[in-house]
XYZ file of C-alpha atoms in Angstrom:
679
model
C 0.000 0.000 0.000
C 1.461 3.397 -0.956
C 2.453 5.861 1.744
C 1.507 9.539 1.906
C 4.034 10.549 -0.763
C 1.742 9.080 -3.414
C -0.121 12.393 -3.741
C 3.030 14.469 -4.272
C 4.243 15.739 -7.663
C 8.018 15.571 -7.075
C 9.517 12.626 -8.996
C 11.973 12.124 -6.132
C 9.197 11.823 -3.556
C 7.145 9.603 -5.832
C 10.115 7.235 -6.120
C 9.614 6.561 -2.395
C 5.816 6.330 -2.451
C 5.793 2.528 -2.410
C 8.502 2.045 0.198
C 7.364 0.099 3.281
C 8.406 3.204 5.235
C 5.440 5.310 6.343
C 6.788 8.434 4.656
C 5.125 11.822 5.033
C 5.805 14.963 3.030
C 6.761 18.042 5.061
C 3.297 19.160 6.162
C 1.704 20.543 9.292
C -0.102 17.209 9.643
C 3.208 15.335 9.904
C 4.691 17.869 12.325
C 1.602 17.677 14.525
C 1.807 13.880 14.525
C 5.319 14.133 15.949
C 4.179 16.526 18.661
C 1.076 14.556 19.648
C 2.840 11.173 19.703
C 6.075 12.517 21.203
C 8.023 10.721 18.506
C 11.185 12.241 17.052
C 11.222 13.107 13.362
C 13.475 11.256 10.960
C 14.014 13.817 8.205
C 15.525 12.486 4.981
C 16.428 15.058 2.319
C 17.687 14.210 -1.163
C 17.020 14.684 -4.861
C 16.317 12.462 -7.833
C 19.752 12.665 -9.507
C 21.561 11.757 -6.262
C 23.354 8.405 -6.636
C 23.709 7.677 -2.920
C 20.072 8.620 -2.340
C 19.107 5.756 -4.639
C 21.557 3.434 -2.915
C 20.138 4.182 0.529
C 16.595 3.711 -0.735
C 17.373 0.279 -2.175
C 19.382 -0.858 0.839
C 17.350 0.594 3.699
C 14.034 2.162 2.730
C 12.947 -0.943 0.801
C 14.151 -3.183 3.641
C 11.086 -4.313 5.610
C 12.977 -4.824 8.888
C 14.522 -1.358 8.741
C 11.199 0.159 7.682
C 9.547 -1.446 10.713
C 12.109 0.218 12.993
C 11.546 3.576 11.314
C 7.768 3.302 11.537
C 7.812 2.154 15.163
C 10.097 4.835 16.550
C 9.845 7.894 14.261
C 7.634 10.150 12.213
C 9.384 9.801 8.851
C 9.470 12.844 6.577
C 10.953 12.862 3.079
C 11.894 16.169 1.381
C 13.047 16.957 -2.155
C 15.787 19.549 -1.600
C 15.071 21.070 -5.007
C 11.515 21.874 -3.917
C 12.470 23.122 -0.451
C 15.922 24.744 -0.577
C 15.065 26.574 2.650
C 14.763 23.351 4.660
C 17.814 21.938 2.939
C 19.852 25.045 3.757
C 18.934 25.078 7.443
C 19.398 21.398 8.118
C 22.492 20.969 5.933
C 24.104 23.730 7.968
C 23.227 21.692 11.052
C 24.660 18.482 9.558
C 27.939 20.242 8.804
C 28.090 21.736 12.297
C 27.391 18.391 13.960
C 29.494 16.068 11.780
C 32.084 18.271 10.085
C 30.882 17.326 6.610
C 27.727 17.261 4.523
C 26.098 15.691 1.497
C 23.049 13.820 0.342
C 21.064 11.908 1.299
C 20.842 14.016 4.421
C 19.681 12.019 7.431
C 18.570 14.255 10.289
C 16.853 13.408 13.564
C 14.703 16.185 15.046
C 12.829 16.743 18.265
C 9.083 17.361 17.835
C 9.833 21.105 17.920
C 12.082 20.591 14.842
C 15.439 21.002 16.588
C 18.280 18.741 15.368
C 19.911 16.357 17.824
C 21.613 13.711 15.643
C 22.741 13.876 12.023
C 24.437 12.033 9.213
C 24.265 11.471 5.475
C 24.391 8.007 3.903
C 24.212 5.036 6.253
C 24.618 1.422 5.077
C 21.853 -0.915 6.275
C 24.277 -2.765 8.569
C 27.681 -1.734 9.890
C 30.532 -1.996 7.376
C 33.895 -0.392 6.643
C 33.789 1.442 9.947
C 30.405 3.021 9.182
C 27.554 2.413 11.635
C 24.611 0.484 10.260
C 21.324 2.319 9.834
C 19.512 -0.362 11.817
C 21.751 0.225 14.842
C 21.539 4.005 14.440
C 17.742 3.879 14.519
C 17.653 1.827 17.705
C 20.296 3.946 19.455
C 18.722 7.277 18.510
C 15.226 6.159 19.537
C 16.530 4.865 22.860
C 18.495 8.050 23.551
C 15.498 10.245 22.753
C 13.398 8.583 25.457
C 16.031 7.732 28.086
C 18.377 10.717 27.805
C 15.869 13.489 27.278
C 17.833 16.138 29.180
C 20.965 15.465 27.151
C 18.976 15.456 23.904
C 17.339 18.762 24.872
C 20.702 20.333 25.665
C 22.288 19.221 22.381
C 19.320 20.333 20.284
C 19.214 23.752 21.969
C 22.943 24.274 21.418
C 22.748 23.326 17.752
C 19.692 25.509 17.194
C 21.300 28.498 18.886
C 24.416 28.112 16.748
C 22.249 27.791 13.633
C 20.476 31.029 14.442
C 23.774 32.785 15.041
C 25.156 31.548 11.729
C 22.053 32.517 9.767
C 21.859 35.989 11.327
C 25.494 36.746 10.609
C 26.210 40.294 11.740
C 28.412 42.222 9.361
C 29.669 45.770 9.380
C 29.727 48.325 6.625
C 33.010 48.186 4.790
C 34.978 50.314 2.393
C 34.436 49.060 -1.147
C 37.574 49.165 -3.265
C 39.394 47.448 -6.095
C 41.739 45.954 -3.499
C 39.045 43.392 -2.654
C 38.949 42.250 -6.279
C 42.736 42.163 -6.636
C 43.219 40.200 -3.426
C 40.541 37.722 -4.496
C 42.345 37.065 -7.792
C 45.621 36.543 -5.935
C 44.002 34.051 -3.556
C 42.352 32.154 -6.397
C 45.648 31.973 -8.288
C 47.338 30.289 -5.334
C 44.732 27.518 -5.306
C 44.724 27.011 -9.075
C 45.808 23.774 -10.739
C 47.976 25.133 -13.565
C 48.453 21.672 -15.083
C 44.870 20.432 -15.140
C 42.810 23.585 -14.756
C 40.298 24.233 -12.013
C 40.854 24.766 -8.319
C 42.171 22.287 -5.783
C 42.615 18.599 -6.539
C 39.695 16.177 -6.425
C 36.783 16.059 -6.570
C 36.760 19.014 -8.930
C 33.759 21.211 -9.704
C 33.441 23.628 -12.647
C 32.831 26.705 -10.406
C 31.366 28.874 -13.204
C 30.670 31.874 -10.957
C 34.339 32.065 -9.933
C 35.447 31.823 -13.558
C 32.939 34.506 -14.586
C 34.521 36.835 -12.041
C 38.027 36.112 -13.340
C 36.906 36.786 -16.917
C 35.237 40.015 -15.858
C 38.366 41.007 -13.925
C 40.513 40.362 -17.002
C 38.222 42.510 -19.122
C 38.349 45.380 -16.645
C 41.992 45.272 -15.511
C 43.820 43.523 -18.384
C 45.328 40.859 -16.124
C 46.525 38.006 -18.400
C 46.829 35.612 -15.460
C 43.100 35.955 -14.754
C 42.347 35.024 -18.365
C 44.732 32.058 -18.210
C 42.890 30.643 -15.202
C 39.657 30.791 -17.182
C 40.830 29.436 -20.532
C 42.935 26.674 -18.987
C 39.940 25.413 -17.031
C 37.509 25.697 -19.931
C 39.885 23.850 -22.258
C 40.500 21.011 -19.823
C 36.799 20.595 -19.083
C 35.655 20.666 -22.708
C 38.100 17.903 -23.687
C 37.552 15.829 -20.537
C 34.989 13.264 -19.539
C 33.023 15.831 -17.542
C 31.807 17.108 -20.917
C 29.608 14.763 -22.936
C 31.678 14.679 -26.133
C 28.992 12.746 -27.982
C 25.742 14.360 -26.864
C 26.770 17.750 -25.498
C 26.192 19.106 -22.014
C 28.174 18.819 -18.800
C 28.046 16.203 -16.069
C 27.940 17.324 -12.440
C 31.617 17.196 -11.433
C 34.868 15.278 -11.855
C 35.863 12.624 -9.345
C 39.537 13.149 -10.245
C 41.851 16.118 -10.779
C 41.952 15.605 -14.560
C 38.275 16.121 -15.454
C 38.200 12.535 -16.795
C 35.802 10.486 -14.647
C 32.650 12.434 -13.825
C 29.755 11.874 -11.529
C 27.482 11.241 -14.487
C 24.295 13.074 -13.511
C 23.488 16.146 -15.588
C 21.949 19.094 -13.772
C 20.125 21.945 -15.483
C 21.798 24.598 -13.344
C 25.340 23.476 -14.261
C 24.612 23.687 -17.961
C 22.683 26.941 -17.615
C 25.733 28.532 -15.960
C 28.386 27.007 -18.224
C 26.700 28.067 -21.478
C 27.177 31.817 -20.823
C 30.667 31.219 -19.410
C 31.813 29.584 -22.650
C 29.938 32.250 -24.617
C 31.785 35.023 -22.790
C 35.109 33.244 -23.331
C 34.297 33.159 -27.047
C 33.494 36.873 -27.030
C 36.771 37.700 -25.271
C 39.106 35.376 -27.202
C 37.254 34.901 -30.507
C 38.192 31.217 -30.230
C 35.510 29.255 -32.077
C 35.919 26.125 -29.945
C 34.109 27.885 -27.098
C 31.261 28.780 -29.431
C 31.033 25.097 -30.384
C 30.510 24.126 -26.732
C 27.732 26.710 -26.420
C 25.973 25.353 -29.489
C 26.372 21.691 -28.525
C 25.157 22.254 -24.977
C 22.088 24.165 -26.125
C 21.442 21.374 -28.645
C 21.494 18.877 -25.759
C 18.964 20.988 -23.836
C 16.710 21.227 -26.894
C 16.924 17.534 -27.637
C 16.728 15.948 -24.187
C 15.507 18.449 -21.603
C 12.803 20.599 -23.179
C 9.129 20.414 -22.243
C 6.915 20.810 -25.346
C 5.531 24.103 -24.000
C 8.943 25.664 -23.347
C 9.947 24.774 -19.795
C 13.208 22.944 -19.132
C 13.473 19.800 -17.001
C 15.667 19.602 -13.918
C 18.129 16.747 -14.271
C 19.155 13.366 -15.604
C 20.354 10.629 -13.259
C 23.860 9.215 -13.235
C 22.494 5.658 -13.102
C 20.662 3.559 -15.631
C 19.763 -0.094 -15.157
C 21.171 0.297 -11.646
C 24.710 1.053 -12.853
C 26.325 4.469 -12.622
C 27.457 5.809 -15.997
C 26.195 2.835 -18.010
C 24.358 5.077 -20.470
C 27.483 7.102 -21.260
C 30.408 4.619 -21.420
C 31.442 2.218 -24.177
C 33.223 -1.074 -24.757
C 35.967 -1.135 -27.371
C 34.107 -3.780 -29.381
C 30.818 -1.877 -29.202
C 32.367 1.154 -30.826
C 34.023 -1.039 -33.451
C 30.609 -2.448 -34.336
C 28.918 0.970 -34.438
C 31.454 2.797 -36.592
C 32.699 1.926 -40.079
C 36.326 0.810 -39.908
C 37.847 4.060 -41.186
C 35.798 6.178 -38.806
C 36.545 3.803 -35.942
C 40.287 4.191 -36.481
C 39.959 7.972 -36.456
C 37.738 7.897 -33.360
C 40.096 5.463 -31.617
C 43.019 7.813 -32.157
C 41.197 11.051 -31.344
C 39.393 9.758 -28.254
C 42.193 7.363 -27.186
C 39.757 4.449 -27.115
C 41.366 1.232 -25.855
C 40.367 -2.332 -25.113
C 41.122 -1.912 -21.393
C 39.247 1.395 -21.245
C 39.651 4.234 -18.764
C 36.711 3.488 -16.454
C 36.097 0.030 -15.012
C 36.911 -1.683 -18.310
C 34.869 0.768 -20.359
C 35.703 3.960 -22.245
C 34.560 7.392 -21.174
C 34.650 9.339 -24.419
C 37.202 12.123 -23.936
C 40.135 13.747 -25.721
C 43.009 13.016 -23.337
C 45.857 13.626 -25.774
C 44.506 17.040 -26.690
C 43.244 18.022 -23.326
C 45.904 20.488 -22.314
C 46.318 22.121 -25.723
C 44.502 25.329 -26.445
C 44.650 24.497 -30.157
C 44.725 20.685 -30.397
C 46.312 19.268 -33.527
C 44.348 16.471 -35.114
C 43.932 14.784 -38.442
C 40.196 14.643 -37.834
C 38.061 17.422 -39.306
C 34.882 18.838 -37.795
C 32.621 17.106 -40.305
C 34.139 13.687 -39.613
C 33.995 14.207 -35.860
C 30.336 15.188 -36.140
C 29.618 12.046 -38.167
C 31.350 9.865 -35.546
C 29.491 11.490 -32.674
C 26.122 11.234 -34.395
C 26.593 7.514 -35.036
C 27.558 6.886 -31.408
C 24.717 9.086 -30.153
C 22.209 7.278 -32.351
C 23.291 3.975 -30.813
C 23.154 5.461 -27.326
C 19.506 6.315 -27.844
C 18.838 2.590 -28.224
C 19.883 2.111 -24.584
C 17.672 2.421 -21.541
C 18.134 6.078 -20.542
C 18.746 7.412 -17.040
C 15.744 8.665 -15.104
C 14.819 12.248 -15.913
C 13.414 14.553 -13.236
C 10.827 16.405 -15.286
C 9.717 19.005 -12.774
C 10.195 22.634 -13.781
C 12.088 24.708 -11.196
C 11.721 28.456 -11.618
C 15.214 29.583 -10.598
C 16.938 26.908 -12.678
C 14.797 27.746 -15.696
C 15.578 31.413 -15.165
C 19.300 30.679 -15.453
C 18.694 28.801 -18.697
C 16.444 31.600 -19.946
C 19.272 34.074 -19.385
C 21.757 31.740 -21.101
C 19.506 31.358 -24.145
C 18.787 35.083 -24.403
C 22.476 35.958 -24.151
C 23.519 33.272 -26.626
C 20.838 34.264 -29.100
C 21.716 37.944 -29.016
C 25.506 37.397 -29.060
C 25.513 34.768 -31.814
C 22.680 36.250 -33.860
C 20.517 33.140 -33.454
C 16.778 33.656 -33.747
C 16.347 29.998 -32.762
C 17.917 30.649 -29.361
C 15.908 33.843 -28.903
C 12.710 31.948 -29.706
C 13.652 29.273 -27.161
C 14.191 32.016 -24.590
C 10.868 33.684 -25.389
C 8.989 30.374 -25.197
C 10.636 29.604 -21.872
C 9.817 33.047 -20.469
C 6.207 32.799 -21.574
C 5.900 29.314 -20.037
C 7.217 30.569 -16.702
C 5.057 33.693 -16.758
C 1.975 31.610 -17.496
C 2.554 28.775 -15.032
C 4.633 30.087 -12.136
C 2.947 33.329 -11.120
C 0.031 33.067 -8.703
C -3.263 34.898 -9.141
C -2.006 37.427 -6.571
C 1.088 38.103 -8.676
C 3.637 36.239 -6.541
C 6.071 33.665 -7.850
C 5.749 29.919 -7.375
C 8.807 27.692 -7.445
C 7.730 24.327 -8.879
C 5.587 23.177 -11.822
C 4.905 19.609 -12.893
C 2.068 18.067 -14.869
C -0.071 21.179 -14.668
C 0.411 21.711 -10.927
C 2.225 24.767 -9.569
C 3.214 25.002 -5.924
C 5.596 26.263 -3.222
C 6.258 29.950 -2.658
C 9.136 31.394 -4.632
C 12.395 31.967 -2.768
C 14.862 34.823 -3.127
C 16.763 32.922 -5.807
C 13.537 32.453 -7.790
C 12.721 36.164 -7.721
C 16.233 37.467 -8.327
C 17.201 35.032 -11.077
C 13.874 35.310 -12.910
C 13.793 39.110 -12.774
C 17.410 39.184 -13.953
C 16.681 36.761 -16.795
C 13.686 38.797 -17.952
C 15.875 41.897 -17.967
C 18.407 40.052 -20.141
C 15.620 38.962 -22.495
C 14.424 42.554 -22.663
C 17.918 43.738 -23.578
C 18.023 41.121 -26.340
C 14.602 41.953 -27.806
C 13.519 45.373 -26.435
C 10.111 43.774 -25.778
C 8.817 46.165 -23.123
C 6.698 43.660 -21.198
C 9.829 41.842 -20.055
C 11.335 45.029 -18.622
C 8.054 45.916 -16.946
C 7.762 42.488 -15.322
C 11.414 42.539 -14.263
C 10.906 45.832 -12.430
C 7.668 44.607 -10.825
C 9.357 41.430 -9.600
C 12.286 43.458 -8.275
C 9.880 45.547 -6.217
C 8.182 42.417 -4.848
C 11.599 40.940 -4.091
C 12.486 43.963 -1.963
C 9.141 43.790 -0.169
C 9.401 40.079 0.622
C 13.092 39.450 1.225
C 14.923 42.690 2.098
C 15.524 43.480 5.777
C 16.381 47.145 6.095
C 17.512 46.812 9.698
C 19.905 43.946 9.029
C 20.825 45.398 5.617
C 20.525 42.020 3.946
C 18.339 39.772 1.836
C 16.917 36.606 3.389
C 16.312 33.445 1.369
C 12.658 33.075 2.374
C 9.777 35.506 2.254
C 8.747 37.530 5.280
C 5.362 35.773 5.017
C 6.740 32.204 4.966
C 6.695 29.905 7.968
C 9.936 30.199 9.944
C 11.521 26.819 10.709
C 14.004 27.394 13.562
C 15.411 30.479 11.860
C 15.060 32.482 8.675
C 17.797 31.235 6.333
C 20.285 33.607 4.793
C 22.779 32.436 2.187
C 25.877 34.571 1.689
C 28.061 32.469 -0.588
C 27.563 30.805 -3.960
C 26.982 27.071 -3.870
C 26.310 25.085 -7.036
C 24.161 28.077 -7.999
C 24.670 31.812 -7.540
C 23.813 33.253 -4.148
C 20.342 34.781 -4.445
C 21.343 37.892 -2.501
C 24.271 38.622 -4.814
C 22.076 38.214 -7.906
C 19.470 40.497 -6.313
C 22.077 43.139 -5.545
C 23.514 43.092 -9.062
C 20.005 43.210 -10.525
C 19.111 46.296 -8.493
C 22.269 48.065 -9.654
C 21.043 47.610 -13.233
C 17.433 48.529 -12.453
C 18.701 51.682 -10.741
C 20.604 52.718 -13.862
C 17.617 52.050 -16.104
C 14.943 53.726 -13.990
C 17.032 56.409 -12.302
C 15.239 55.556 -9.051
C 17.727 55.888 -6.160
C 15.882 53.405 -3.924
C 17.403 50.548 -5.905
C 20.969 51.844 -5.693
C 20.610 52.563 -1.960
C 19.555 48.974 -1.246
C 22.213 47.471 -3.503
C 24.962 49.542 -1.895
C 23.854 48.597 1.622
C 23.675 44.948 0.612
C 27.149 44.770 -0.853
C 28.729 46.798 1.954
C 27.305 44.377 4.494
C 29.049 41.366 2.928
C 32.284 42.968 1.729
C 34.292 42.005 4.849
C 33.599 38.304 4.314
C 34.213 38.120 0.559
C 37.920 37.493 0.996
C 37.393 34.557 3.342
C 36.415 32.321 0.460
C 36.602 34.079 -2.925
C 35.978 30.753 -4.674
C 32.479 30.838 -3.146
C 31.905 34.545 -3.773
C 32.206 34.856 -7.542
C 28.810 36.484 -8.058
C 29.404 38.993 -5.257
C 32.797 39.858 -6.758
C 31.171 40.429 -10.171
C 28.600 42.620 -8.437
C 31.313 44.608 -6.672
C 33.049 45.147 -10.017
C 29.804 46.520 -11.446
C 29.443 48.819 -8.440
C 33.009 50.134 -8.752
C 33.224 50.379 -12.539
C 30.429 52.006 -14.469
C 29.425 50.060 -17.533
C 28.132 51.193 -20.886
C 24.588 52.549 -21.115
C 22.996 52.012 -24.524
C 19.812 53.762 -25.582
C 18.303 52.665 -28.898
C 15.497 54.712 -30.419
C 13.192 53.312 -33.068
C 10.674 50.501 -33.386
C 12.192 47.287 -32.088
C 11.244 45.452 -35.307
C 13.094 48.007 -37.447
C 16.120 46.401 -39.178
C 18.279 49.306 -38.021
C 17.372 48.672 -34.373
C 18.054 44.955 -34.816
C 21.493 45.725 -36.284
C 22.338 47.985 -33.344
C 21.363 45.239 -30.902
C 23.466 42.707 -32.778
C 26.613 44.825 -32.650
C 26.106 45.643 -28.955
C 25.619 42.039 -27.913
C 28.513 40.706 -29.979
C 30.881 42.337 -27.503
C 31.638 41.168 -23.967
C 30.370 44.101 -21.900
C 29.369 42.516 -18.572
C 28.269 45.734 -16.855
C 26.231 47.218 -19.695
C 22.560 48.126 -19.773
C 20.444 48.417 -22.918
C 17.141 50.246 -23.144
C 14.822 51.178 -25.981
C 11.801 53.417 -26.310
C 9.032 52.767 -23.781
C 5.287 53.109 -24.160
C 3.599 51.469 -21.163
C 6.276 52.436 -18.641
C 6.954 55.995 -17.510
C 9.817 57.628 -19.363
C 13.051 57.234 -17.419
C 15.659 59.991 -16.967
C 18.119 58.068 -19.136
C 15.694 58.453 -22.071
C 15.427 62.241 -21.835
C 16.437 64.007 -25.054
C 17.102 60.659 -26.757
C 15.261 60.940 -30.045
C 15.430 59.427 -33.493
C 17.627 61.268 -35.978
C 15.447 62.376 -38.887
C 13.162 59.460 -38.147
C 15.942 56.864 -38.336
C 16.862 54.455 -35.540
C 19.553 56.062 -33.433
C 22.033 54.650 -30.923
C 23.341 56.502 -27.880
C 26.334 55.157 -25.951
C 26.713 56.746 -22.523
C 28.659 56.187 -19.305
C 27.390 57.708 -16.082
C 24.791 59.500 -18.231
C 27.529 61.274 -20.244
C 26.928 60.378 -23.866
C 28.846 60.118 -27.106
C 27.439 61.694 -30.216
C 24.288 59.841 -31.270
C 24.710 57.760 -34.396
C 22.552 56.114 -37.005
C 25.471 54.042 -38.288
C 26.406 50.571 -37.037
C 30.088 51.088 -37.887
C 30.226 54.247 -35.813
C 28.592 52.516 -32.847
C 31.178 49.732 -33.134
C 33.984 52.308 -32.944
C 32.390 53.897 -29.893
C 32.088 50.508 -28.181
C 35.743 49.695 -28.808
C 36.769 53.108 -27.472
C 34.632 52.659 -24.357
C 35.910 49.207 -23.407
C 38.578 49.006 -20.686
C 40.975 47.316 -23.116
């Protein structure tokens, strides 16, 4: 008989709906059951692409004896961390405080008033390799809860107090200067792997926000070392196993220092962040290999991750048929059977395919011999390589695919929306712009409540869960990017409206900070506040950068006042971990260095206006704003005295509201852009 997860929409929760465990979703009913029965809560948090989450389900949650222990002693609550990042943030902080490490599945034991008193991640069903068995943990924790209540109360109070202190981090206003940026680059350089690219050793994550900062720093300050850190990492990743050479798109992270053996799940947010990073590298270097990665990764999204109505799915699992990576790796003989002999010989040489393989007797398709070259030499041409990859990909589609989490998450879709809008405008692709428009319209239709507030999750026609700070900030920012690509006024209007709601719901003027959850949401232990980037940009840093741009566009000082207070409050802690503060560092650069302000007059469908937009977006100008004529919005100060020249579309390039001569010529605007750039 199914448990109470059967009525949920999350694919991850539904995977557990037929466990013998009496699972509950996080609801007031479940919390009240814990209080009324005086049973502790066993809170298990994971997500559908999590390998060890699947392992623990098979080993423990489908084990009748273990399920009986869970049902007897606990109220069991299962949470999809992608639906409830607030709960995940609070309790993962507690896990790290209590154990010194974190990860998923998160296994947390709570008192009926939701305070943590024992924590862990993955537990095997029985003790092995020095790890306690889950069966023994359940018995010990249940016994301690009832026989050592004073000790449990003391521990839970201490952890909760520390959680509240961490989440309400008190910071002081700080002087904002270029020294913060320079010191951050120096620190990042010391931790850089100059042989293999990336930071640290293993496991190795792409860290796109950090690399975006380094690219932006190079553009502003002409530091060749900053550019080397970026290009070295991008080259090593794009030739390694972390990149799907055959089908496009990036896997989650590398288990080694060489980017060869990935954790094979593919997450929407990784790809949504890496697309613009490679695009910006192409704009800066004019190296077409980066453009190729952009195009291949978007092709993967179109082919495998797109809902028919325009939304983008969340993730693909690492496992298929119960084996991690099976969908993506190849036997030597398999490839020999798939490819004609001449193509097989070329593929074998280019991809270094061997009979022994490079992963448990199989081959992860990668380019190891070329990996550290910026311009790899090869006898294989692009057409032949495409033919090889298409033949392998066609055969791969005959396999049983990994599970796909098909829920639509607003913030993740917003990142992809921004990536598509930027790629379309920079590369002159109407296909990408249309994808962005369809995605935006899907989100606007399905993830805004009747009251005008954002919802976080959509699946199978059902929208739910209040939007978080990251949902508001990333979606408003993405709509602004789409506006700058199209000059479609409704996107600017909605971006400003969402920015105002974001301030109302998440900004605390007394603490001078943004919180992750709305002022109207239920507070669980404490109101979470994220300061650093994780796998995704910190919502507060995105919000702050967004308001800097909205301030320039509207001329309304309320936005600049909030953004300045926000960035001053975190400045002292940015240097503690610059690798986790990339978005804040980009925001600080925007605050310190005024970007270009483009005003384009003329109908947005006019070919002259379209040409102006194309030349603007071809260049890497990370701090720019672009605005056209407005009809439904009030005229902004930046638009004053900006008129068409003799009825023709006209471009104005300004900085700090000081403008060059207006021009009707694309070539002249190009010259002005080149003169305005830092380099």
